[in-house]
PDB file of C-alpha atoms in Angstrom:
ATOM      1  CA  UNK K  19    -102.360 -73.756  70.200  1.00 76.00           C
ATOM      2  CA  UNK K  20    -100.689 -76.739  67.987  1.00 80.00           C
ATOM      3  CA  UNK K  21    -103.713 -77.640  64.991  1.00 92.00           C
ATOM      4  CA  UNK K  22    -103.123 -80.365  62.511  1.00 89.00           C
ATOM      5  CA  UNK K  23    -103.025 -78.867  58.998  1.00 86.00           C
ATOM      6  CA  UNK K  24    -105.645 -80.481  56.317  1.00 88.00           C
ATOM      7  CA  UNK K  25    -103.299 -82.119  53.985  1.00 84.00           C
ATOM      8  CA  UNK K  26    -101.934 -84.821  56.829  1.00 78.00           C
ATOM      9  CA  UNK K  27    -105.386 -86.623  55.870  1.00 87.00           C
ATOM     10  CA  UNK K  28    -104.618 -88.778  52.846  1.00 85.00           C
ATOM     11  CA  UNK K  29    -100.707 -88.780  53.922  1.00 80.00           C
ATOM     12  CA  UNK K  30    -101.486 -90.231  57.812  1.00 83.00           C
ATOM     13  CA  UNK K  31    -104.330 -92.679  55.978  1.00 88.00           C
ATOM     14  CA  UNK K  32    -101.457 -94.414  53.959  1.00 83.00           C
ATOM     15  CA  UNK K  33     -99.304 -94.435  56.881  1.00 82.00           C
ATOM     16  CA  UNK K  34    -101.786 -95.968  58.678  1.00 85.00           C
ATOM     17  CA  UNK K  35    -101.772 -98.941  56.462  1.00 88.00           C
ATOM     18  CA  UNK K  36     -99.174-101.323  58.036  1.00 86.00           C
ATOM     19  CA  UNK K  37    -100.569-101.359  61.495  1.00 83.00           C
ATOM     20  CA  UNK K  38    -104.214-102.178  59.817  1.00 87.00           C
ATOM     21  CA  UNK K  39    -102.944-104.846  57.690  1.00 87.00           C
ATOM     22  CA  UNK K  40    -100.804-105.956  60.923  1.00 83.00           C
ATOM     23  CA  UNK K  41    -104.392-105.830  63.242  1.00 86.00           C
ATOM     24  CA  UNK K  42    -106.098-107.913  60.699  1.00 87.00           C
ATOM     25  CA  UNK K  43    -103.158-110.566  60.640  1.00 87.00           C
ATOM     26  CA  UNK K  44    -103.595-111.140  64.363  1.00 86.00           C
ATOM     27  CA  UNK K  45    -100.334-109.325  65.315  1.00 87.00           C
ATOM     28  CA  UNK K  46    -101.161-106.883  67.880  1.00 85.00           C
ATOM     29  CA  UNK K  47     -97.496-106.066  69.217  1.00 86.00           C
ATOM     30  CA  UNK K  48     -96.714-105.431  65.323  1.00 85.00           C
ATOM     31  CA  UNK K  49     -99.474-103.122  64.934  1.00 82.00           C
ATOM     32  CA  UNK K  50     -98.602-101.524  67.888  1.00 87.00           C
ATOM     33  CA  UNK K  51     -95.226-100.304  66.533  1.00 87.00           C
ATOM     34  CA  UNK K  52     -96.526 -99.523  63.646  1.00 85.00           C
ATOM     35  CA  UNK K  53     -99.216 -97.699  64.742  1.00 82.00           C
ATOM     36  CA  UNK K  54     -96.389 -94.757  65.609  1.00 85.00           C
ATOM     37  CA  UNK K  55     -95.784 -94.536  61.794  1.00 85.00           C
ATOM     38  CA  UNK K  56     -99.234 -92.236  61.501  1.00 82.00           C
ATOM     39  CA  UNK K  57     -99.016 -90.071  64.687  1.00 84.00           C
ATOM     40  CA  UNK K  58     -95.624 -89.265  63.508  1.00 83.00           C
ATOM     41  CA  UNK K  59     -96.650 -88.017  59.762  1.00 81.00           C
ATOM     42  CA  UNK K  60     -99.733 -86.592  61.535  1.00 84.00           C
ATOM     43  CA  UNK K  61     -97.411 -84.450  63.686  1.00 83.00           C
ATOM     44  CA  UNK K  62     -95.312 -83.466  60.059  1.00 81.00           C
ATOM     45  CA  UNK K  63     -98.472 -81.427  59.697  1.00 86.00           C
ATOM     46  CA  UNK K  64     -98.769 -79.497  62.812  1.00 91.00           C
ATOM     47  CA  UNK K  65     -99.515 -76.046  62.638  1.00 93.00           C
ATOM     48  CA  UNK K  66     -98.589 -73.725  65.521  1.00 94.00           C
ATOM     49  CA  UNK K  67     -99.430 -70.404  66.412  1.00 95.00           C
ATOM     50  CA  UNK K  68     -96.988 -67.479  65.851  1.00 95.00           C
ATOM     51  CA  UNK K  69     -96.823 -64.248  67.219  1.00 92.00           C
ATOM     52  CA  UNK K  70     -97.855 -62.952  64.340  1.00 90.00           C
ATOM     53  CA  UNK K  71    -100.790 -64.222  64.651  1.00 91.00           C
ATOM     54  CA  UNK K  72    -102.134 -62.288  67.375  1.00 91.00           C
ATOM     55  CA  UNK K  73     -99.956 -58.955  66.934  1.00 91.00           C
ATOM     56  CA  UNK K  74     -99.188 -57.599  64.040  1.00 90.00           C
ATOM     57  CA  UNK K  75     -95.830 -57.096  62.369  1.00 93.00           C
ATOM     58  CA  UNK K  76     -94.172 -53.419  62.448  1.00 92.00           C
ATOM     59  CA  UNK K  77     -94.298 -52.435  58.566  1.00 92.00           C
ATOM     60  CA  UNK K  78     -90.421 -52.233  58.325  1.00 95.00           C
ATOM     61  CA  UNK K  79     -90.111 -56.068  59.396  1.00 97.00           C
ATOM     62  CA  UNK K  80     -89.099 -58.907  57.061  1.00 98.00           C
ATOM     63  CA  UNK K  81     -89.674 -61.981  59.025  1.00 98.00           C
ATOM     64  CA  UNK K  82     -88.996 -65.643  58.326  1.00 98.00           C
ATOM     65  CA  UNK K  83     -91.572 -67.304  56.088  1.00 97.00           C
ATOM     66  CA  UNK K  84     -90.286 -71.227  57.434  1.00 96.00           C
ATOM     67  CA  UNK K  85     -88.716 -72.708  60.604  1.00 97.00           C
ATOM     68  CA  UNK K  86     -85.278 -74.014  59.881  1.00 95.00           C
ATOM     69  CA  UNK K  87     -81.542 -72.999  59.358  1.00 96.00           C
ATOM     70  CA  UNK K  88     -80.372 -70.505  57.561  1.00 97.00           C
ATOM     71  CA  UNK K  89     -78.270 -72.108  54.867  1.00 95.00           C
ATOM     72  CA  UNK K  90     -77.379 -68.238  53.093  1.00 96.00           C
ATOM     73  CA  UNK K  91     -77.715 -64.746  53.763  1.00 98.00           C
ATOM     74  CA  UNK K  92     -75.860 -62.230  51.885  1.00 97.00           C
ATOM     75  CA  UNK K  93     -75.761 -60.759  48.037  1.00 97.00           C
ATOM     76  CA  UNK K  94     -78.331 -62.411  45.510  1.00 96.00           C
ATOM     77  CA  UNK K  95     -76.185 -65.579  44.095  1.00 94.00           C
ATOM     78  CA  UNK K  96     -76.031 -66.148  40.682  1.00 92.00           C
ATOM     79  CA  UNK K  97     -78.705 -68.726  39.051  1.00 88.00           C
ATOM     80  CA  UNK K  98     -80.759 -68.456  42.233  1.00 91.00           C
ATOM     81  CA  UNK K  99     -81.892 -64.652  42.750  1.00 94.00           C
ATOM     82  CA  UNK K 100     -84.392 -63.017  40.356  1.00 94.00           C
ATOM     83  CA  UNK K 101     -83.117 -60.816  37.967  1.00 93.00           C
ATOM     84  CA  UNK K 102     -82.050 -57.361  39.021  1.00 94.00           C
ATOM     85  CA  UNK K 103     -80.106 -56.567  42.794  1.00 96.00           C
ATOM     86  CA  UNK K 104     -81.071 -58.804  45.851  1.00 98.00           C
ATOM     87  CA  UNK K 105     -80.336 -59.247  49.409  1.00 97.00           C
ATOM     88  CA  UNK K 106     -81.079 -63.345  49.666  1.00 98.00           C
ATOM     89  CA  UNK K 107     -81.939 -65.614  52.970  1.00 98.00           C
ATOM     90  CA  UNK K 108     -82.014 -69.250  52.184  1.00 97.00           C
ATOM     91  CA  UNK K 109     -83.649 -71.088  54.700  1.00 96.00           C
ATOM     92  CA  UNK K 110     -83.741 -75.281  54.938  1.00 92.00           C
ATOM     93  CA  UNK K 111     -86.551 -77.425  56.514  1.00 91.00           C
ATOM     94  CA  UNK K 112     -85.542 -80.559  57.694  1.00 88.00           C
ATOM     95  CA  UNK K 113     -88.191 -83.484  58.254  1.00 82.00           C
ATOM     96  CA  UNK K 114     -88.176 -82.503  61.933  1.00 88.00           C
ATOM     97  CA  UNK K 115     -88.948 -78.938  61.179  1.00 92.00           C
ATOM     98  CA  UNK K 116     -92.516 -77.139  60.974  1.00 92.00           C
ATOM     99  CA  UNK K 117     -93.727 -77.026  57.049  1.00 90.00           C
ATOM    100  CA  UNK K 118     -96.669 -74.441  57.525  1.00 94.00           C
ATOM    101  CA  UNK K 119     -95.769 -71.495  55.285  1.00 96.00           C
ATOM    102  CA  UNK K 120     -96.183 -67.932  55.987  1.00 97.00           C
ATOM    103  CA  UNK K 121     -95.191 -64.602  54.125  1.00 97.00           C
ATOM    104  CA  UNK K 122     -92.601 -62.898  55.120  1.00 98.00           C
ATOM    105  CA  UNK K 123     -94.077 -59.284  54.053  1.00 98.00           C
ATOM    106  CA  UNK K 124     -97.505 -58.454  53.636  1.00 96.00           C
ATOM    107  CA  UNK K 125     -98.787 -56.470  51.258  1.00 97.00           C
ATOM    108  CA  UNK K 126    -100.653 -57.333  47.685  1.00 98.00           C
ATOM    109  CA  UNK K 127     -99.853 -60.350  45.869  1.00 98.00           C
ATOM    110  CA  UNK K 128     -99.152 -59.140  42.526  1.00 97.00           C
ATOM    111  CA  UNK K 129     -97.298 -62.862  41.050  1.00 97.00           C
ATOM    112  CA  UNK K 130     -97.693 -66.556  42.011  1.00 97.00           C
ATOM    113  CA  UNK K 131     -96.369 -68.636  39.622  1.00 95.00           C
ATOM    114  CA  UNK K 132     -95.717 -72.672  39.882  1.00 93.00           C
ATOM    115  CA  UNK K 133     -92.962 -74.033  38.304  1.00 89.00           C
ATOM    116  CA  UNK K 134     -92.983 -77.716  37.881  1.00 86.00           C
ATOM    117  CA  UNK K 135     -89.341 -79.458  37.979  1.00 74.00           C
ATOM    118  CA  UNK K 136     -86.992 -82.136  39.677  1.00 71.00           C
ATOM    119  CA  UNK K 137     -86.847 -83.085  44.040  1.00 65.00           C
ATOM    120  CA  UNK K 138     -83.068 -82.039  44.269  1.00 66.00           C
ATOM    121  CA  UNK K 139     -81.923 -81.835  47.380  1.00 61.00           C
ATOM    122  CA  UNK K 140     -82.625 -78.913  49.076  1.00 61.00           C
ATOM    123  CA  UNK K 141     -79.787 -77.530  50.187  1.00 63.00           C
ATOM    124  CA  UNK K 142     -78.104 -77.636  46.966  1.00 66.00           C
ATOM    125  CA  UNK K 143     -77.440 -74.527  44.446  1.00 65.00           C
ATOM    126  CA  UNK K 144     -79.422 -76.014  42.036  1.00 68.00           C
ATOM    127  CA  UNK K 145     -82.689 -76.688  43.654  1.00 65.00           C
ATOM    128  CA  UNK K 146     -83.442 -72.795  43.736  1.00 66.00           C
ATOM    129  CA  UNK K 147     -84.130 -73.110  39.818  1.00 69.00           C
ATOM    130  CA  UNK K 148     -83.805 -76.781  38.864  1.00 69.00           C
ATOM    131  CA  UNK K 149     -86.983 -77.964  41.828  1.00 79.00           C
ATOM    132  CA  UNK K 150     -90.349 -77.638  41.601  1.00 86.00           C
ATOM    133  CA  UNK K 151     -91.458 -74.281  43.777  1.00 90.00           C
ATOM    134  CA  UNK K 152     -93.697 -71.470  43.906  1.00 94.00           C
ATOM    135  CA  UNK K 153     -92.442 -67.669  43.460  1.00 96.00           C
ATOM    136  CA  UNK K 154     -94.331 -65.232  44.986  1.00 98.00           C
ATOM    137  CA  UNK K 155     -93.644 -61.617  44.483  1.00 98.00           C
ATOM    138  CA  UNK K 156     -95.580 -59.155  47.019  1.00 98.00           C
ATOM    139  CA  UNK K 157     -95.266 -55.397  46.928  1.00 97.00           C
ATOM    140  CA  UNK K 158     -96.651 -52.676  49.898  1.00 96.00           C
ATOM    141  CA  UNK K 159     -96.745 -48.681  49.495  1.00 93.00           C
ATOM    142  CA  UNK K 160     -95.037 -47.212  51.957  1.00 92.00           C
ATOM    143  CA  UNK K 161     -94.841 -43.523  52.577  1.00 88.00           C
ATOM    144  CA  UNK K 162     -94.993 -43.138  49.344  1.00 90.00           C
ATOM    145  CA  UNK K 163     -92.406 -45.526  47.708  1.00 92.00           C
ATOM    146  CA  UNK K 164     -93.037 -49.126  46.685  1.00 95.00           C
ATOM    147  CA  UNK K 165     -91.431 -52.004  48.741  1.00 97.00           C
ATOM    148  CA  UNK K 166     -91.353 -55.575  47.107  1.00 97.00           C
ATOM    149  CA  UNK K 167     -90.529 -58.680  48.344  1.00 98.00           C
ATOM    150  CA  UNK K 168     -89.485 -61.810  46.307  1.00 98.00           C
ATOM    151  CA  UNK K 169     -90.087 -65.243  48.062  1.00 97.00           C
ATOM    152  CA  UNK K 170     -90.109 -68.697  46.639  1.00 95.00           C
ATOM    153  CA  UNK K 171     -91.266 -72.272  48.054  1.00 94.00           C
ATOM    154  CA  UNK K 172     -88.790 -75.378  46.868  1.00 89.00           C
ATOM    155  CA  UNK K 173     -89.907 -78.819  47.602  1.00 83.00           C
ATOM    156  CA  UNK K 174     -86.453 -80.940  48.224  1.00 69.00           C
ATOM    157  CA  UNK K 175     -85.348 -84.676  48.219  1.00 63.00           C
ATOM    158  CA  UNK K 176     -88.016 -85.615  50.254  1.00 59.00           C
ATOM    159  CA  UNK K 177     -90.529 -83.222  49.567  1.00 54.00           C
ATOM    160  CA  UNK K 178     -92.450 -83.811  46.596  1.00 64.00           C
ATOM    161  CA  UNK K 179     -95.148 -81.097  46.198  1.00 81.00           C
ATOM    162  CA  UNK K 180     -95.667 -77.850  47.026  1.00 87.00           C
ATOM    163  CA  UNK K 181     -98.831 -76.439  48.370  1.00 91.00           C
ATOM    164  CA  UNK K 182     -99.474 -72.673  47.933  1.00 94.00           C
ATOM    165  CA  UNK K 183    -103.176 -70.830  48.895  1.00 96.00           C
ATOM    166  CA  UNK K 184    -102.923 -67.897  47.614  1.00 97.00           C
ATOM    167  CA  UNK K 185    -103.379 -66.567  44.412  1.00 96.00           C
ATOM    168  CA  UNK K 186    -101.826 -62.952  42.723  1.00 97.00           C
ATOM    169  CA  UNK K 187    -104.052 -60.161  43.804  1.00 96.00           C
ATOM    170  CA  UNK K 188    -104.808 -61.270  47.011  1.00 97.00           C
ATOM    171  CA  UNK K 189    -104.117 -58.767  49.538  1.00 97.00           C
ATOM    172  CA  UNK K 190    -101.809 -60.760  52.798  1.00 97.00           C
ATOM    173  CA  UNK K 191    -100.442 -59.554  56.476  1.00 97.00           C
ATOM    174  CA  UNK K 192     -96.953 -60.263  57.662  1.00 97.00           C
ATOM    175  CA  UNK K 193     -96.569 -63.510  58.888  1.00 97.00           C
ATOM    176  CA  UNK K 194    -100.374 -65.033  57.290  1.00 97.00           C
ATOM    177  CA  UNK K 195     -99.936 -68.877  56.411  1.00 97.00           C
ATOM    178  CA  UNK K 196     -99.985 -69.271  52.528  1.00 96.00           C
ATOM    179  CA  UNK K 197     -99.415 -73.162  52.512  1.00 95.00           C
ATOM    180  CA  UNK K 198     -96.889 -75.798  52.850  1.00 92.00           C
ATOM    181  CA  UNK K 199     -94.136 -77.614  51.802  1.00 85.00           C
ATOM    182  CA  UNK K 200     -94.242 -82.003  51.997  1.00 76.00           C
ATOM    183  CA  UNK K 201     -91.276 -83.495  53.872  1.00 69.00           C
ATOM    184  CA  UNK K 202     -87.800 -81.228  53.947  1.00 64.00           C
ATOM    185  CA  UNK K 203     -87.467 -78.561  51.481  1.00 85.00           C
ATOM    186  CA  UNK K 204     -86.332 -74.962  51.054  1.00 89.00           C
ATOM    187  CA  UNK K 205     -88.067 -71.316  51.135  1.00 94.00           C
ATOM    188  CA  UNK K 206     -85.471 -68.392  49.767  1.00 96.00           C
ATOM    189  CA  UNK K 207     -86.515 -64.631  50.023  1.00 98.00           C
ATOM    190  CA  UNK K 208     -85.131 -61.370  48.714  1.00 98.00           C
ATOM    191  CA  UNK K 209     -85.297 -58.285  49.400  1.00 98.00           C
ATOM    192  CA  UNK K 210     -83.608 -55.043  47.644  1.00 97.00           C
ATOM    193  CA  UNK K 211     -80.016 -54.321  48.579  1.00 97.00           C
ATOM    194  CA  UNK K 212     -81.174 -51.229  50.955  1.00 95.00           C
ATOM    195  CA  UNK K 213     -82.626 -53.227  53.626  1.00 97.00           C
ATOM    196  CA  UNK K 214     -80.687 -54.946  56.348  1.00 96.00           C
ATOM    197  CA  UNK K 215     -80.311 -58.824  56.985  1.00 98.00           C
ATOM    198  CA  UNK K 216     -80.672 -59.141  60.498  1.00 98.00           C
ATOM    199  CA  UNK K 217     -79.285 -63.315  60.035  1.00 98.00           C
ATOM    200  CA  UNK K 218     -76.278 -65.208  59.173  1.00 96.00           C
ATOM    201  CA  UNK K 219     -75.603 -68.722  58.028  1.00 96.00           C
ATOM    202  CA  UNK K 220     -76.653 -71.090  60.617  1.00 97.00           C
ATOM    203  CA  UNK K 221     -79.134 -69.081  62.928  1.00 97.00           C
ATOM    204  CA  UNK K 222     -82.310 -70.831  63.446  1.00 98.00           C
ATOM    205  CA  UNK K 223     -84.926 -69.207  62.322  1.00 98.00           C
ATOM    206  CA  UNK K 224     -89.150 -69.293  63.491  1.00 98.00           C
ATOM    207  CA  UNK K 225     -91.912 -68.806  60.900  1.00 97.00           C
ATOM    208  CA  UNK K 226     -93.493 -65.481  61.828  1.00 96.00           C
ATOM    209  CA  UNK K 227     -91.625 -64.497  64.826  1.00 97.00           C
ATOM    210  CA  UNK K 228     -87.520 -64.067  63.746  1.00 98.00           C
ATOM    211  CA  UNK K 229     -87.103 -60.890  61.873  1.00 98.00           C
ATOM    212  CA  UNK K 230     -84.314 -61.650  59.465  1.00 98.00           C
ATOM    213  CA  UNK K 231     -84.414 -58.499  57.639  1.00 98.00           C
ATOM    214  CA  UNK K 232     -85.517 -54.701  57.969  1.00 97.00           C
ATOM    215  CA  UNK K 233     -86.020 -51.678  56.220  1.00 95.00           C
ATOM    216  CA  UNK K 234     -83.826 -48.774  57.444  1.00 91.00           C
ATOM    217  CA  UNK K 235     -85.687 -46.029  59.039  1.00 77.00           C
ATOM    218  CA  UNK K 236     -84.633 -43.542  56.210  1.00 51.00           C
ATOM    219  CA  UNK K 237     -87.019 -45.114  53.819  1.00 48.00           C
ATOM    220  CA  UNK K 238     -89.935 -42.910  55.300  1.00 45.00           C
ATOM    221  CA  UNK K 239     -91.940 -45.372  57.230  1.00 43.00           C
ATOM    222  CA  UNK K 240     -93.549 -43.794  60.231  1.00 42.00           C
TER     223      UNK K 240
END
């Protein structure tokens, strides 16, 4: 099932402006046309369900937190990873893509912070720290050892906020929607050099169904 996510509402009532304004001039072929400009930011919202959304994700699986391309997968770059040593996935959103956002571990929320900043594009090296975005850091006991998982929502050229709904604390599944991005942007996550990226630059990637990374079997999960 496709839903339409709350925030198209004030975004699909300005878009709906035009074909109003070209009803009331008497210009029905006009406001016909026009009247596309709406359903199409209406369908920027759509929100689609996953497969994790009806079964849940095996506790060793990373999965994609955005649909897009994968722009990066490999060592932590420089200026972009958090400090310490990462494994990093860059993903980019076009226009075209879905913007519903969903974690790509589950466990408990223990940072969200905002970051104001500029609308670089998003596929450049310096919109991972130079944007506005979101980090969120979750981290999941696991036979006995703690697994953490760095992610982080980038608004882009287009994009010009970033909506996240959850707050530090919170306790999340694999795969749960935490928000959304406006209009082609950029999600990056990292994970600690033990686990495997399952992706390489250019695979397409599906919010809550690809698995782009894994923890070995070694690490004690059952």
């Amino acid at each position: 099932m496709v839903t339409i996510d709350r925030e198209a509402a004030p975004a699909t009532a300005v878009a709906a402006v035009p074909a109003v304004l070209a009803a009331l001039a008497g210009r029905p072929g006009a406001a016909l046309t026009l009247g596309a400009l709406p359903a199409a930011v209406a369908l920027f919202f759509r929100d689609p369900d996953r497969s994790a959304d009806r079964t849940p994700v095996a506790d060793d699986d990373v999965v994609s937190p955005a649909d897009g391309k994968v722009m990066y997968a490999g060592p932590g770059q420089d200026g972009v990873a958090p400090e310490g040593e990462w494994q990093q996935v860059s993903i980019f959103l076009s226009a075209f893509d879905v913007h519903i956002n969903r974690t790509p571990y589950g466990g408990r929320l223990r940072e969200v912070t905002y970051r104001p900043g500029k609308w670089l594009a998003a596929y450049t090296h310096e919109s991972a720290h130079l944007n506005e975005r979101t980090d969120l850091v979750v981290e999941r006991e696991v036979a006995g050892r703690i697994r953490v998982v760095h992610f982080r929502q980038i608004v882009g050229l287009m994009a010009r906020r970033v909506v996240t709904r959850v707050s530090a604390g919170e306790e999340i599944s694999t795969g749960q929607r935490i928000g959304l991005m406006k209009f082609g942007s950029r999600m990056d996550v990292f994970v600690p050099p033990e686990v495997d990226l399952l992706v390489q630059s250019g695979a397409r990637v599906v919010a809550g169904e690809t698995v782009i990374a894994r923890w070995p079997a070694a690490d004690g999960a059952p």
